[in-house]
Coordinates of C-alpha atoms in Angstrom, one line a residue:
Chain A
M261 CA 9.5 11.6 23.2
T262 CA 11.2 13.0 20.7
R263 CA 9.6 14.4 17.1
A264 CA 9.7 15.2 14.0
R265 CA 8.6 16.7 10.4
R266 CA 8.5 14.1 7.5
T267 CA 6.6 14.6 4.5
R268 CA 3.7 11.7 4.1
I269 CA 3.4 10.6 0.9
E270 CA -0.5 8.7 0.0
V271 CA -1.3 7.2 -3.9
V272 CA -5.3 6.2 -4.2
V273 CA -4.0 4.3 -8.0
E274 CA -6.3 1.3 -10.0
A275 CA -4.8 -2.2 -8.2
A276 CA -2.5 -3.2 -11.6
F277 CA -0.7 -0.5 -10.6
R278 CA 0.0 -1.5 -7.0
G279 CA 3.5 -3.5 -8.0
E280 CA 4.8 -0.7 -10.3
V281 CA 4.5 2.1 -7.3
C282 CA 6.0 -0.4 -4.6
A283 CA 8.9 -0.8 -6.4
L284 CA 9.6 2.4 -6.9
L285 CA 9.6 3.3 -3.2
E286 CA 12.3 0.6 -2.8
A287 CA 14.7 1.8 -5.3
E288 CA 14.3 5.2 -3.4
G289 CA 15.2 3.8 -0.5
A290 CA 12.0 4.5 1.9
S291 CA 12.3 2.7 4.6
G292 CA 8.7 1.2 4.7
W293 CA 5.2 1.6 3.3
T294 CA 1.4 -0.3 4.2
V295 CA -0.8 -0.9 0.9
V296 CA -5.0 -0.4 2.1
R297 CA -7.1 -3.5 -0.9
G298 CA -10.5 -2.6 -1.6
A299 CA -10.3 1.1 -0.9
Q300 CA -13.6 1.5 -2.7
G301 CA -14.9 5.8 -4.4
Y302 CA -16.1 7.6 -6.7
G303 CA -13.9 10.4 -9.5
A304 CA -12.6 10.7 -12.6
H305 CA -13.4 6.9 -14.0
G306 CA -16.5 6.2 -11.9
V307 CA -17.2 4.1 -9.3
R308 CA -14.2 2.4 -8.2
E309 CA -15.5 -0.1 -6.0
E310 CA -15.7 -3.9 -7.5
A311 CA -13.1 -6.2 -7.0
G312 CA -14.0 -9.3 -9.9
L313 CA -10.8 -10.7 -9.3
S314 CA -8.9 -9.6 -12.5
G315 CA -8.6 -6.4 -10.0
V316 CA -8.8 -3.6 -12.8
F317 CA -12.5 -2.1 -10.9
E318 CA -10.2 -2.0 -7.6
N319 CA -8.2 0.7 -6.3
V320 CA -5.8 1.0 -3.4
I321 CA -4.3 3.0 -1.4
V322 CA 0.1 3.1 -1.2
L323 CA 1.2 4.6 2.3
T324 CA 5.0 5.8 2.8
V325 CA 6.4 8.6 5.1
V326 CA 9.6 9.9 4.1
G327 CA 12.1 13.0 4.5
A328 CA 11.8 16.0 2.7
E329 CA 15.1 15.4 -0.2
R330 CA 13.2 11.2 -0.9
A331 CA 9.5 12.9 -0.9
E332 CA 10.6 14.9 -3.7
R333 CA 12.9 12.0 -5.7
I334 CA 10.0 9.7 -4.6
L335 CA 7.2 12.9 -6.0
G336 CA 9.3 13.6 -9.4
R337 CA 9.0 9.2 -10.4
L338 CA 6.5 8.6 -9.7
D339 CA 4.8 11.8 -11.2
A340 CA 5.8 9.6 -14.3
A341 CA 5.7 5.8 -13.6
L342 CA 1.3 7.2 -13.1
A343 CA 1.0 9.2 -16.5
D344 CA -0.6 6.6 -17.7
A345 CA -2.3 4.8 -14.3
H346 CA -5.4 6.2 -12.4
A347 CA -4.2 7.8 -9.9
V348 CA -4.7 10.2 -7.1
V349 CA -1.2 11.5 -4.7
L350 CA -1.6 12.8 -2.2
V351 CA 1.8 14.5 -0.2
S352 CA 1.4 15.8 3.6
E353 CA 3.7 17.5 6.5
V354 CA 3.3 15.4 9.0
E355 CA 4.8 15.3 12.7
V356 CA 6.1 11.6 14.0
L357 CA 6.5 10.4 17.0
R358 CA 10.1 7.9 17.2
P359 CA 11.7 9.7 13.9
G360 CA 13.6 6.7 13.6
K361 CA 11.8 4.9 11.7
F362 CA 11.5 7.4 8.6
Chain B
M300 CA -33.4 -30.2 -34.4
D301 CA -35.7 -31.3 -30.9
S302 CA -32.8 -32.7 -29.3
L303 CA -30.5 -29.8 -29.7
F304 CA -33.6 -27.2 -27.8
A305 CA -34.2 -29.3 -25.0
A306 CA -30.0 -29.5 -24.3
A307 CA -30.2 -25.6 -24.5
L308 CA -33.1 -25.8 -21.8
T309 CA -32.5 -28.9 -19.4
N310 CA -29.0 -26.0 -19.0
L311 CA -30.7 -23.3 -18.7
T312 CA -32.7 -24.4 -15.6
S313 CA -29.5 -26.5 -14.4
P314 CA -28.4 -25.0 -10.7
M315 CA -25.6 -23.6 -12.2
V316 CA -26.4 -20.9 -15.2
L317 CA -30.0 -20.6 -12.8
C318 CA -27.4 -19.4 -10.2
F319 CA -26.1 -17.8 -12.1
G320 CA -29.1 -16.1 -13.1
L321 CA -30.3 -15.4 -9.8
G322 CA -26.6 -13.6 -9.2
V323 CA -27.7 -11.2 -12.5
A324 CA -31.1 -10.5 -11.4
A325 CA -30.1 -9.7 -7.5
G326 CA -27.3 -7.9 -8.8
A327 CA -29.5 -5.9 -11.5
A328 CA -32.6 -5.1 -9.4
R329 CA -29.4 -3.0 -6.9
S330 CA -29.5 -5.6 -4.0
D331 CA -27.0 -5.4 -1.2
L332 CA -26.5 -9.1 -2.1
E333 CA -22.6 -9.9 -2.9
V334 CA -19.9 -12.7 -2.7
P335 CA -17.0 -11.2 0.1
E336 CA -14.2 -10.9 -2.3
P337 CA -11.6 -13.7 -0.4
I338 CA -14.8 -16.3 -0.7
A339 CA -14.6 -15.7 -3.8
R340 CA -11.3 -16.2 -4.1
G341 CA -11.3 -19.2 -1.9
L342 CA -14.1 -20.3 -5.0
S343 CA -11.7 -20.4 -7.6
I344 CA -8.6 -21.0 -6.3
Y345 CA -10.6 -24.7 -5.4
L346 CA -11.4 -24.6 -8.7
M347 CA -9.0 -24.8 -10.2
L348 CA -7.7 -26.0 -7.9
A349 CA -10.2 -29.1 -8.2
I350 CA -9.9 -29.0 -12.1
G351 CA -5.7 -29.6 -12.3
L352 CA -6.0 -32.7 -9.9
K353 CA -8.6 -34.7 -11.6
G354 CA -6.7 -33.8 -15.1
G355 CA -3.9 -35.3 -14.0
A356 CA -5.1 -37.9 -12.4
G357 CA -6.8 -38.5 -15.3
L358 CA -3.5 -38.4 -17.4
A359 CA -1.8 -41.2 -15.0
E360 CA -5.1 -44.0 -16.4
A361 CA -3.9 -42.5 -19.8
P362 CA -3.1 -45.8 -22.6
A363 CA -0.3 -42.7 -23.5
L364 CA 1.0 -39.6 -23.9
A365 CA 1.5 -39.5 -27.2
P366 CA -1.4 -37.2 -28.2
V367 CA -1.3 -34.9 -25.6
I368 CA 1.8 -32.9 -27.5
P369 CA 0.2 -31.9 -30.8
A370 CA -3.1 -30.7 -28.2
L371 CA -0.9 -28.9 -25.9
G372 CA 1.0 -26.9 -30.0
V373 CA -3.0 -26.4 -30.6
A374 CA -3.7 -24.5 -27.6
V375 CA -0.2 -22.7 -27.8
A376 CA -1.0 -22.6 -31.0
S377 CA -5.2 -21.3 -31.2
S378 CA -4.6 -19.1 -28.0
L379 CA -1.3 -16.9 -29.4
L380 CA -3.3 -16.7 -33.2
M381 CA -6.9 -15.7 -32.1
P382 CA -6.1 -12.9 -31.1
V383 CA -5.1 -11.3 -34.9
V384 CA -8.7 -12.4 -35.9
A385 CA -10.4 -10.9 -33.4
W386 CA -8.1 -8.1 -34.1
I387 CA -9.0 -7.8 -37.9
L388 CA -12.3 -8.6 -37.3
L389 CA -12.3 -5.3 -34.3
R390 CA -11.4 -2.8 -36.8
R391 CA -11.7 -3.6 -40.4
V392 CA -15.9 -4.8 -39.3
F393 CA -16.9 -3.7 -36.1
G394 CA -14.8 -0.3 -36.2
V395 CA -12.9 -0.4 -33.3
G396 CA -9.1 2.0 -33.0
D397 CA -6.5 0.5 -31.3
P398 CA -5.0 0.1 -28.7
T399 CA -8.3 -1.3 -27.4
A400 CA -8.8 -2.9 -30.4
A401 CA -6.0 -5.0 -29.6
A402 CA -6.7 -5.5 -25.9
V403 CA -10.1 -7.1 -26.8
A404 CA -8.3 -9.5 -28.8
A405 CA -6.3 -10.2 -26.2
H406 CA -9.2 -11.0 -24.2
Y407 CA -10.6 -13.7 -27.3
G408 CA -7.0 -15.5 -28.0
S409 CA -7.4 -15.8 -23.9
V410 CA -10.4 -18.3 -22.4
S411 CA -12.6 -18.7 -19.5
V412 CA -11.5 -21.2 -16.1
V413 CA -15.6 -20.8 -15.4
T414 CA -16.8 -21.7 -18.7
F415 CA -14.8 -24.5 -18.8
A416 CA -15.9 -25.3 -15.8
A417 CA -19.6 -24.4 -16.2
A418 CA -18.9 -27.1 -19.6
T419 CA -17.5 -29.5 -17.7
G420 CA -20.6 -29.3 -15.3
F421 CA -22.4 -30.3 -18.3
L422 CA -20.7 -32.6 -20.0
G423 CA -20.8 -34.6 -16.5
A424 CA -24.2 -34.4 -15.2
R425 CA -24.8 -35.9 -18.9
G426 CA -22.4 -38.7 -18.6
V427 CA -20.4 -37.8 -21.4
P428 CA -16.4 -38.7 -21.3
F429 CA -13.7 -35.9 -22.2
E430 CA -9.8 -36.8 -22.8
Q431 CA -8.5 -35.7 -19.2
H432 CA -5.1 -32.6 -20.9
L433 CA -7.7 -30.7 -22.4
V434 CA -7.4 -29.1 -18.5
A435 CA -3.2 -28.4 -19.7
M436 CA -4.7 -26.9 -22.5
L437 CA -7.1 -24.6 -20.9
A438 CA -3.6 -23.8 -18.8
L439 CA -1.5 -23.6 -21.9
M440 CA -4.7 -20.7 -23.1
E441 CA -4.4 -18.1 -20.8
T442 CA -1.6 -16.2 -20.8
P443 CA 0.6 -16.6 -24.6
A444 CA -2.6 -13.7 -26.0
I445 CA -1.6 -11.6 -24.7
L446 CA 1.6 -11.5 -26.0
T447 CA 0.3 -11.0 -29.4
G448 CA -2.1 -8.1 -27.8
L449 CA 0.5 -6.5 -27.2
G450 CA 2.5 -7.0 -30.7
L451 CA -0.7 -6.0 -32.6
A452 CA -1.2 -3.1 -30.7
G453 CA 3.2 -2.2 -31.3
A454 CA 3.7 -1.4 -28.3
G455 CA 6.7 -1.8 -28.3
R456 CA 9.3 -2.7 -25.7
P457 CA 7.5 -1.9 -21.8
D458 CA 10.3 -0.3 -18.9
P459 CA 12.3 -3.2 -17.6
A460 CA 10.1 -2.7 -14.6
R461 CA 6.4 -3.5 -16.2
R462 CA 8.3 -6.1 -18.7
R463 CA 9.1 -8.0 -14.8
E464 CA 5.7 -7.7 -13.4
L465 CA 3.8 -8.7 -17.3
L466 CA 6.3 -11.5 -17.7
R467 CA 5.8 -13.0 -14.0
E468 CA 1.8 -12.3 -15.5
I469 CA 2.1 -14.3 -18.5
L470 CA 5.0 -17.4 -16.5
V471 CA 3.0 -17.4 -13.3
N472 CA -0.2 -16.4 -13.3
G473 CA -2.0 -17.5 -10.9
S474 CA -4.5 -19.7 -11.8
V475 CA -1.5 -21.3 -14.4
V476 CA 0.5 -22.5 -11.6
L477 CA -3.1 -23.5 -10.1
L478 CA -3.9 -25.2 -13.3
L479 CA -0.7 -27.1 -14.1
G480 CA 0.3 -27.5 -11.0
G481 CA -2.1 -29.2 -9.7
M482 CA -2.1 -31.4 -12.9
V483 CA 1.2 -32.2 -11.5
V484 CA 0.0 -33.4 -8.4
G485 CA -2.8 -35.8 -10.0
F486 CA -0.5 -36.8 -12.3
L487 CA 2.0 -37.6 -9.5
S488 CA -0.4 -38.7 -6.3
G489 CA -2.4 -40.7 -9.8
P490 CA -5.3 -42.1 -9.7
K491 CA -5.4 -44.2 -6.0
G492 CA -3.4 -40.8 -4.0
F493 CA -6.4 -39.0 -6.0
A494 CA -9.1 -40.9 -4.9
D495 CA -7.8 -39.9 -1.2
V496 CA -9.5 -36.2 -2.2
K497 CA -11.9 -36.6 -3.7
P498 CA -14.6 -36.6 -1.8
F499 CA -14.1 -32.4 -1.4
F500 CA -12.5 -32.2 -4.2
V501 CA -14.8 -33.8 -7.0
E502 CA -18.8 -34.1 -5.5
P503 CA -18.7 -31.0 -3.7
F504 CA -17.3 -29.3 -7.6
R505 CA -20.5 -28.6 -9.4
G506 CA -21.9 -27.3 -5.2
A507 CA -19.2 -24.7 -5.8
L508 CA -19.4 -24.2 -9.1
C509 CA -23.3 -22.9 -8.2
L510 CA -21.7 -20.2 -5.0
F511 CA -19.1 -19.7 -7.3
L512 CA -21.4 -18.5 -10.3
L513 CA -24.2 -16.3 -8.6
D514 CA -20.7 -13.5 -7.8
M515 CA -20.2 -14.3 -11.1
G516 CA -23.8 -12.7 -12.4
L517 CA -23.7 -10.1 -9.4
L518 CA -20.1 -8.8 -11.4
V519 CA -21.6 -9.1 -15.1
A520 CA -25.1 -6.6 -13.7
R521 CA -22.4 -4.7 -11.9
R522 CA -20.8 -4.7 -15.1
V523 CA -23.1 -3.7 -17.6
R524 CA -24.6 -1.5 -16.0
R525 CA -21.4 0.3 -15.7
G526 CA -20.0 0.0 -19.3
V527 CA -21.0 1.6 -21.7
L528 CA -20.8 -0.9 -25.1
G529 CA -21.9 -0.2 -28.9
P530 CA -24.4 -2.2 -31.1
R531 CA -20.8 -3.3 -32.2
L532 CA -19.0 -3.9 -29.9
V533 CA -22.2 -5.7 -28.3
A534 CA -21.9 -8.4 -32.4
F535 CA -18.2 -8.8 -31.4
G536 CA -19.2 -10.3 -28.7
L537 CA -21.9 -12.7 -29.8
T538 CA -19.7 -13.9 -32.9
M539 CA -16.5 -13.9 -31.5
P540 CA -17.9 -17.4 -30.4
V541 CA -19.5 -18.8 -32.6
L542 CA -15.7 -18.4 -34.9
G543 CA -14.2 -19.6 -31.7
A544 CA -15.8 -22.6 -31.7
A545 CA -15.8 -23.4 -35.3
W546 CA -12.1 -23.9 -35.3
G547 CA -11.8 -25.5 -31.8
L548 CA -14.1 -27.8 -33.2
V549 CA -11.5 -28.3 -36.4
A550 CA -9.2 -28.4 -34.3
A551 CA -10.8 -30.8 -32.3
R552 CA -10.8 -32.7 -35.6
G553 CA -7.1 -32.6 -36.4
L554 CA -6.3 -33.8 -33.1
G555 CA -9.3 -37.0 -33.2
L556 CA -10.9 -35.6 -30.1
S557 CA -13.9 -37.3 -28.4
V558 CA -17.1 -34.7 -28.8
G559 CA -16.4 -34.8 -24.9
G560 CA -13.2 -33.5 -25.6
G561 CA -13.9 -31.3 -28.7
T562 CA -16.9 -29.6 -26.6
L563 CA -14.3 -28.4 -24.7
L564 CA -11.4 -27.6 -27.8
G565 CA -15.0 -25.6 -28.7
V566 CA -15.8 -23.7 -25.6
L567 CA -11.9 -22.7 -24.5
C568 CA -12.0 -21.4 -28.5
A569 CA -15.2 -20.1 -27.3
S570 CA -14.8 -18.3 -24.6
A571 CA -12.6 -14.7 -23.6
S572 CA -10.7 -13.9 -20.8
Y573 CA -12.0 -12.0 -18.3
I574 CA -9.0 -12.6 -15.4
A575 CA -5.9 -12.7 -15.5
V576 CA -5.7 -10.8 -19.8
P577 CA -6.9 -7.6 -18.4
A578 CA -5.1 -7.2 -15.4
A579 CA -2.5 -8.2 -17.8
M580 CA -3.4 -5.1 -20.1
R581 CA -4.1 -2.6 -18.2
L582 CA -0.6 -2.9 -17.5
A583 CA 0.2 -3.1 -20.8
L584 CA -1.7 -1.2 -22.8
P585 CA -2.6 1.3 -20.2
K586 CA -4.3 3.2 -23.4
A587 CA -7.0 0.4 -23.9
D588 CA -10.4 0.7 -22.6
P589 CA -11.1 -2.1 -19.4
A590 CA -14.7 -0.5 -19.5
V591 CA -14.4 -1.6 -23.0
Y592 CA -12.8 -5.4 -22.3
V593 CA -13.9 -6.2 -19.1
T594 CA -17.7 -5.7 -20.0
L595 CA -17.5 -7.2 -23.5
A596 CA -16.4 -10.1 -21.9
L597 CA -17.1 -10.8 -18.9
G598 CA -21.0 -8.6 -19.9
V599 CA -21.8 -10.5 -22.9
T600 CA -19.3 -13.3 -24.0
F601 CA -19.2 -15.2 -20.7
P602 CA -23.0 -14.8 -20.4
L603 CA -23.4 -16.2 -24.0
N604 CA -21.8 -19.2 -23.9
V605 CA -22.6 -19.9 -20.3
T606 CA -26.4 -20.9 -21.4
V607 CA -26.6 -21.2 -24.8
G608 CA -23.2 -21.8 -26.1
I609 CA -22.3 -25.1 -24.0
P610 CA -25.4 -26.6 -24.8
L611 CA -25.1 -25.5 -28.8
I612 CA -21.2 -26.7 -29.2
H613 CA -21.8 -29.7 -27.6
A614 CA -24.6 -30.4 -29.5
A615 CA -22.1 -29.6 -32.6
A616 CA -19.7 -31.2 -31.7
A617 CA -21.6 -34.0 -31.6
A618 CA -22.7 -33.8 -34.9
F619 CA -19.7 -32.7 -35.9
L620 CA -17.2 -35.5 -34.3
G621 CA -19.3 -38.1 -33.0
A622 CA -19.3 -41.7 -35.0
P623 CA -21.0 -41.6 -37.9

């Protein structure tokens, strides 16, 4: 059983910017990501829960796990891309099983 | 005048408007009632495809397609130009600054499919016919206003990734695809083909609309509770539909539309988008305040149109376009 250290990036972002975040991850060569829709909560922009078909008041969580160097590049680009978006970006060191996947 | 109020009153007691009221009341009372999002999405797909199919099948029966071309031109021009009027009003009269003014303006150039559906329900219940190419006008009015909104805000050229996303939103937005695609399907399959699917797409239409409006009522109540709109913005949300409806009726007269067609064009021009345009504006003008533009379109203009707007516009169309 092989375990290894990787960097986990979690972006809680308004649904409108989901496409942009995923495109950025793809461009930086992330081997995969997971989008969790319908994330509800409260923060600087008030209650975030109503879906209302436009998705303007809805959040999603985009989750990816990558190597440390790639993570730095992704974070640099995310910082610029999300300048105008309502978003929270969490970064953590994690251990993964089957490291070849990341 | 009596009949005008009678028409407005009958509309208020239609199941569709009452369901909308029920949703508003439940939302205001903080009931835990909610229409699950996938169902609301499914209902909106059903409504748009039904509108498109019926429009296409109707068009296949139309004696001539020549009057359709200028109507489509008017639709695109209205969507492109109405935001300019809205923007001038917002800035000069109502004191709203950019980029929010530009974003709000874009919403008022675009249209609300549900308001259109409610208006066709209103006309259907009264046996008032309308030209089927109004459906194509509806589809073509959805997104051009987004371009005007961008121009008004002086947004310049967004970066390539965002531009692609916006272009996709304008050209192949889900509602445009469903409405225009539905029309093509309806047109190619003709009245005979349409008869096959009629039991699913025509009879349950107003019932489905009741469910959808129930959800809209819930959304409106929640949005109004959370969005803060000053009196100036509310005044704009009530004024712009009147100007839009007036323009729609003038255009309808120019196009030689019937009373039913004129009512629908008036309703289209009076309505504001709260699905397609908010999503586009959030990307294109991220500094504009969505709590203002969504609340205004959804919380002020939409209820106004669905309750008293449609019957009043219909009465005005009958007076302005009806046989002398």
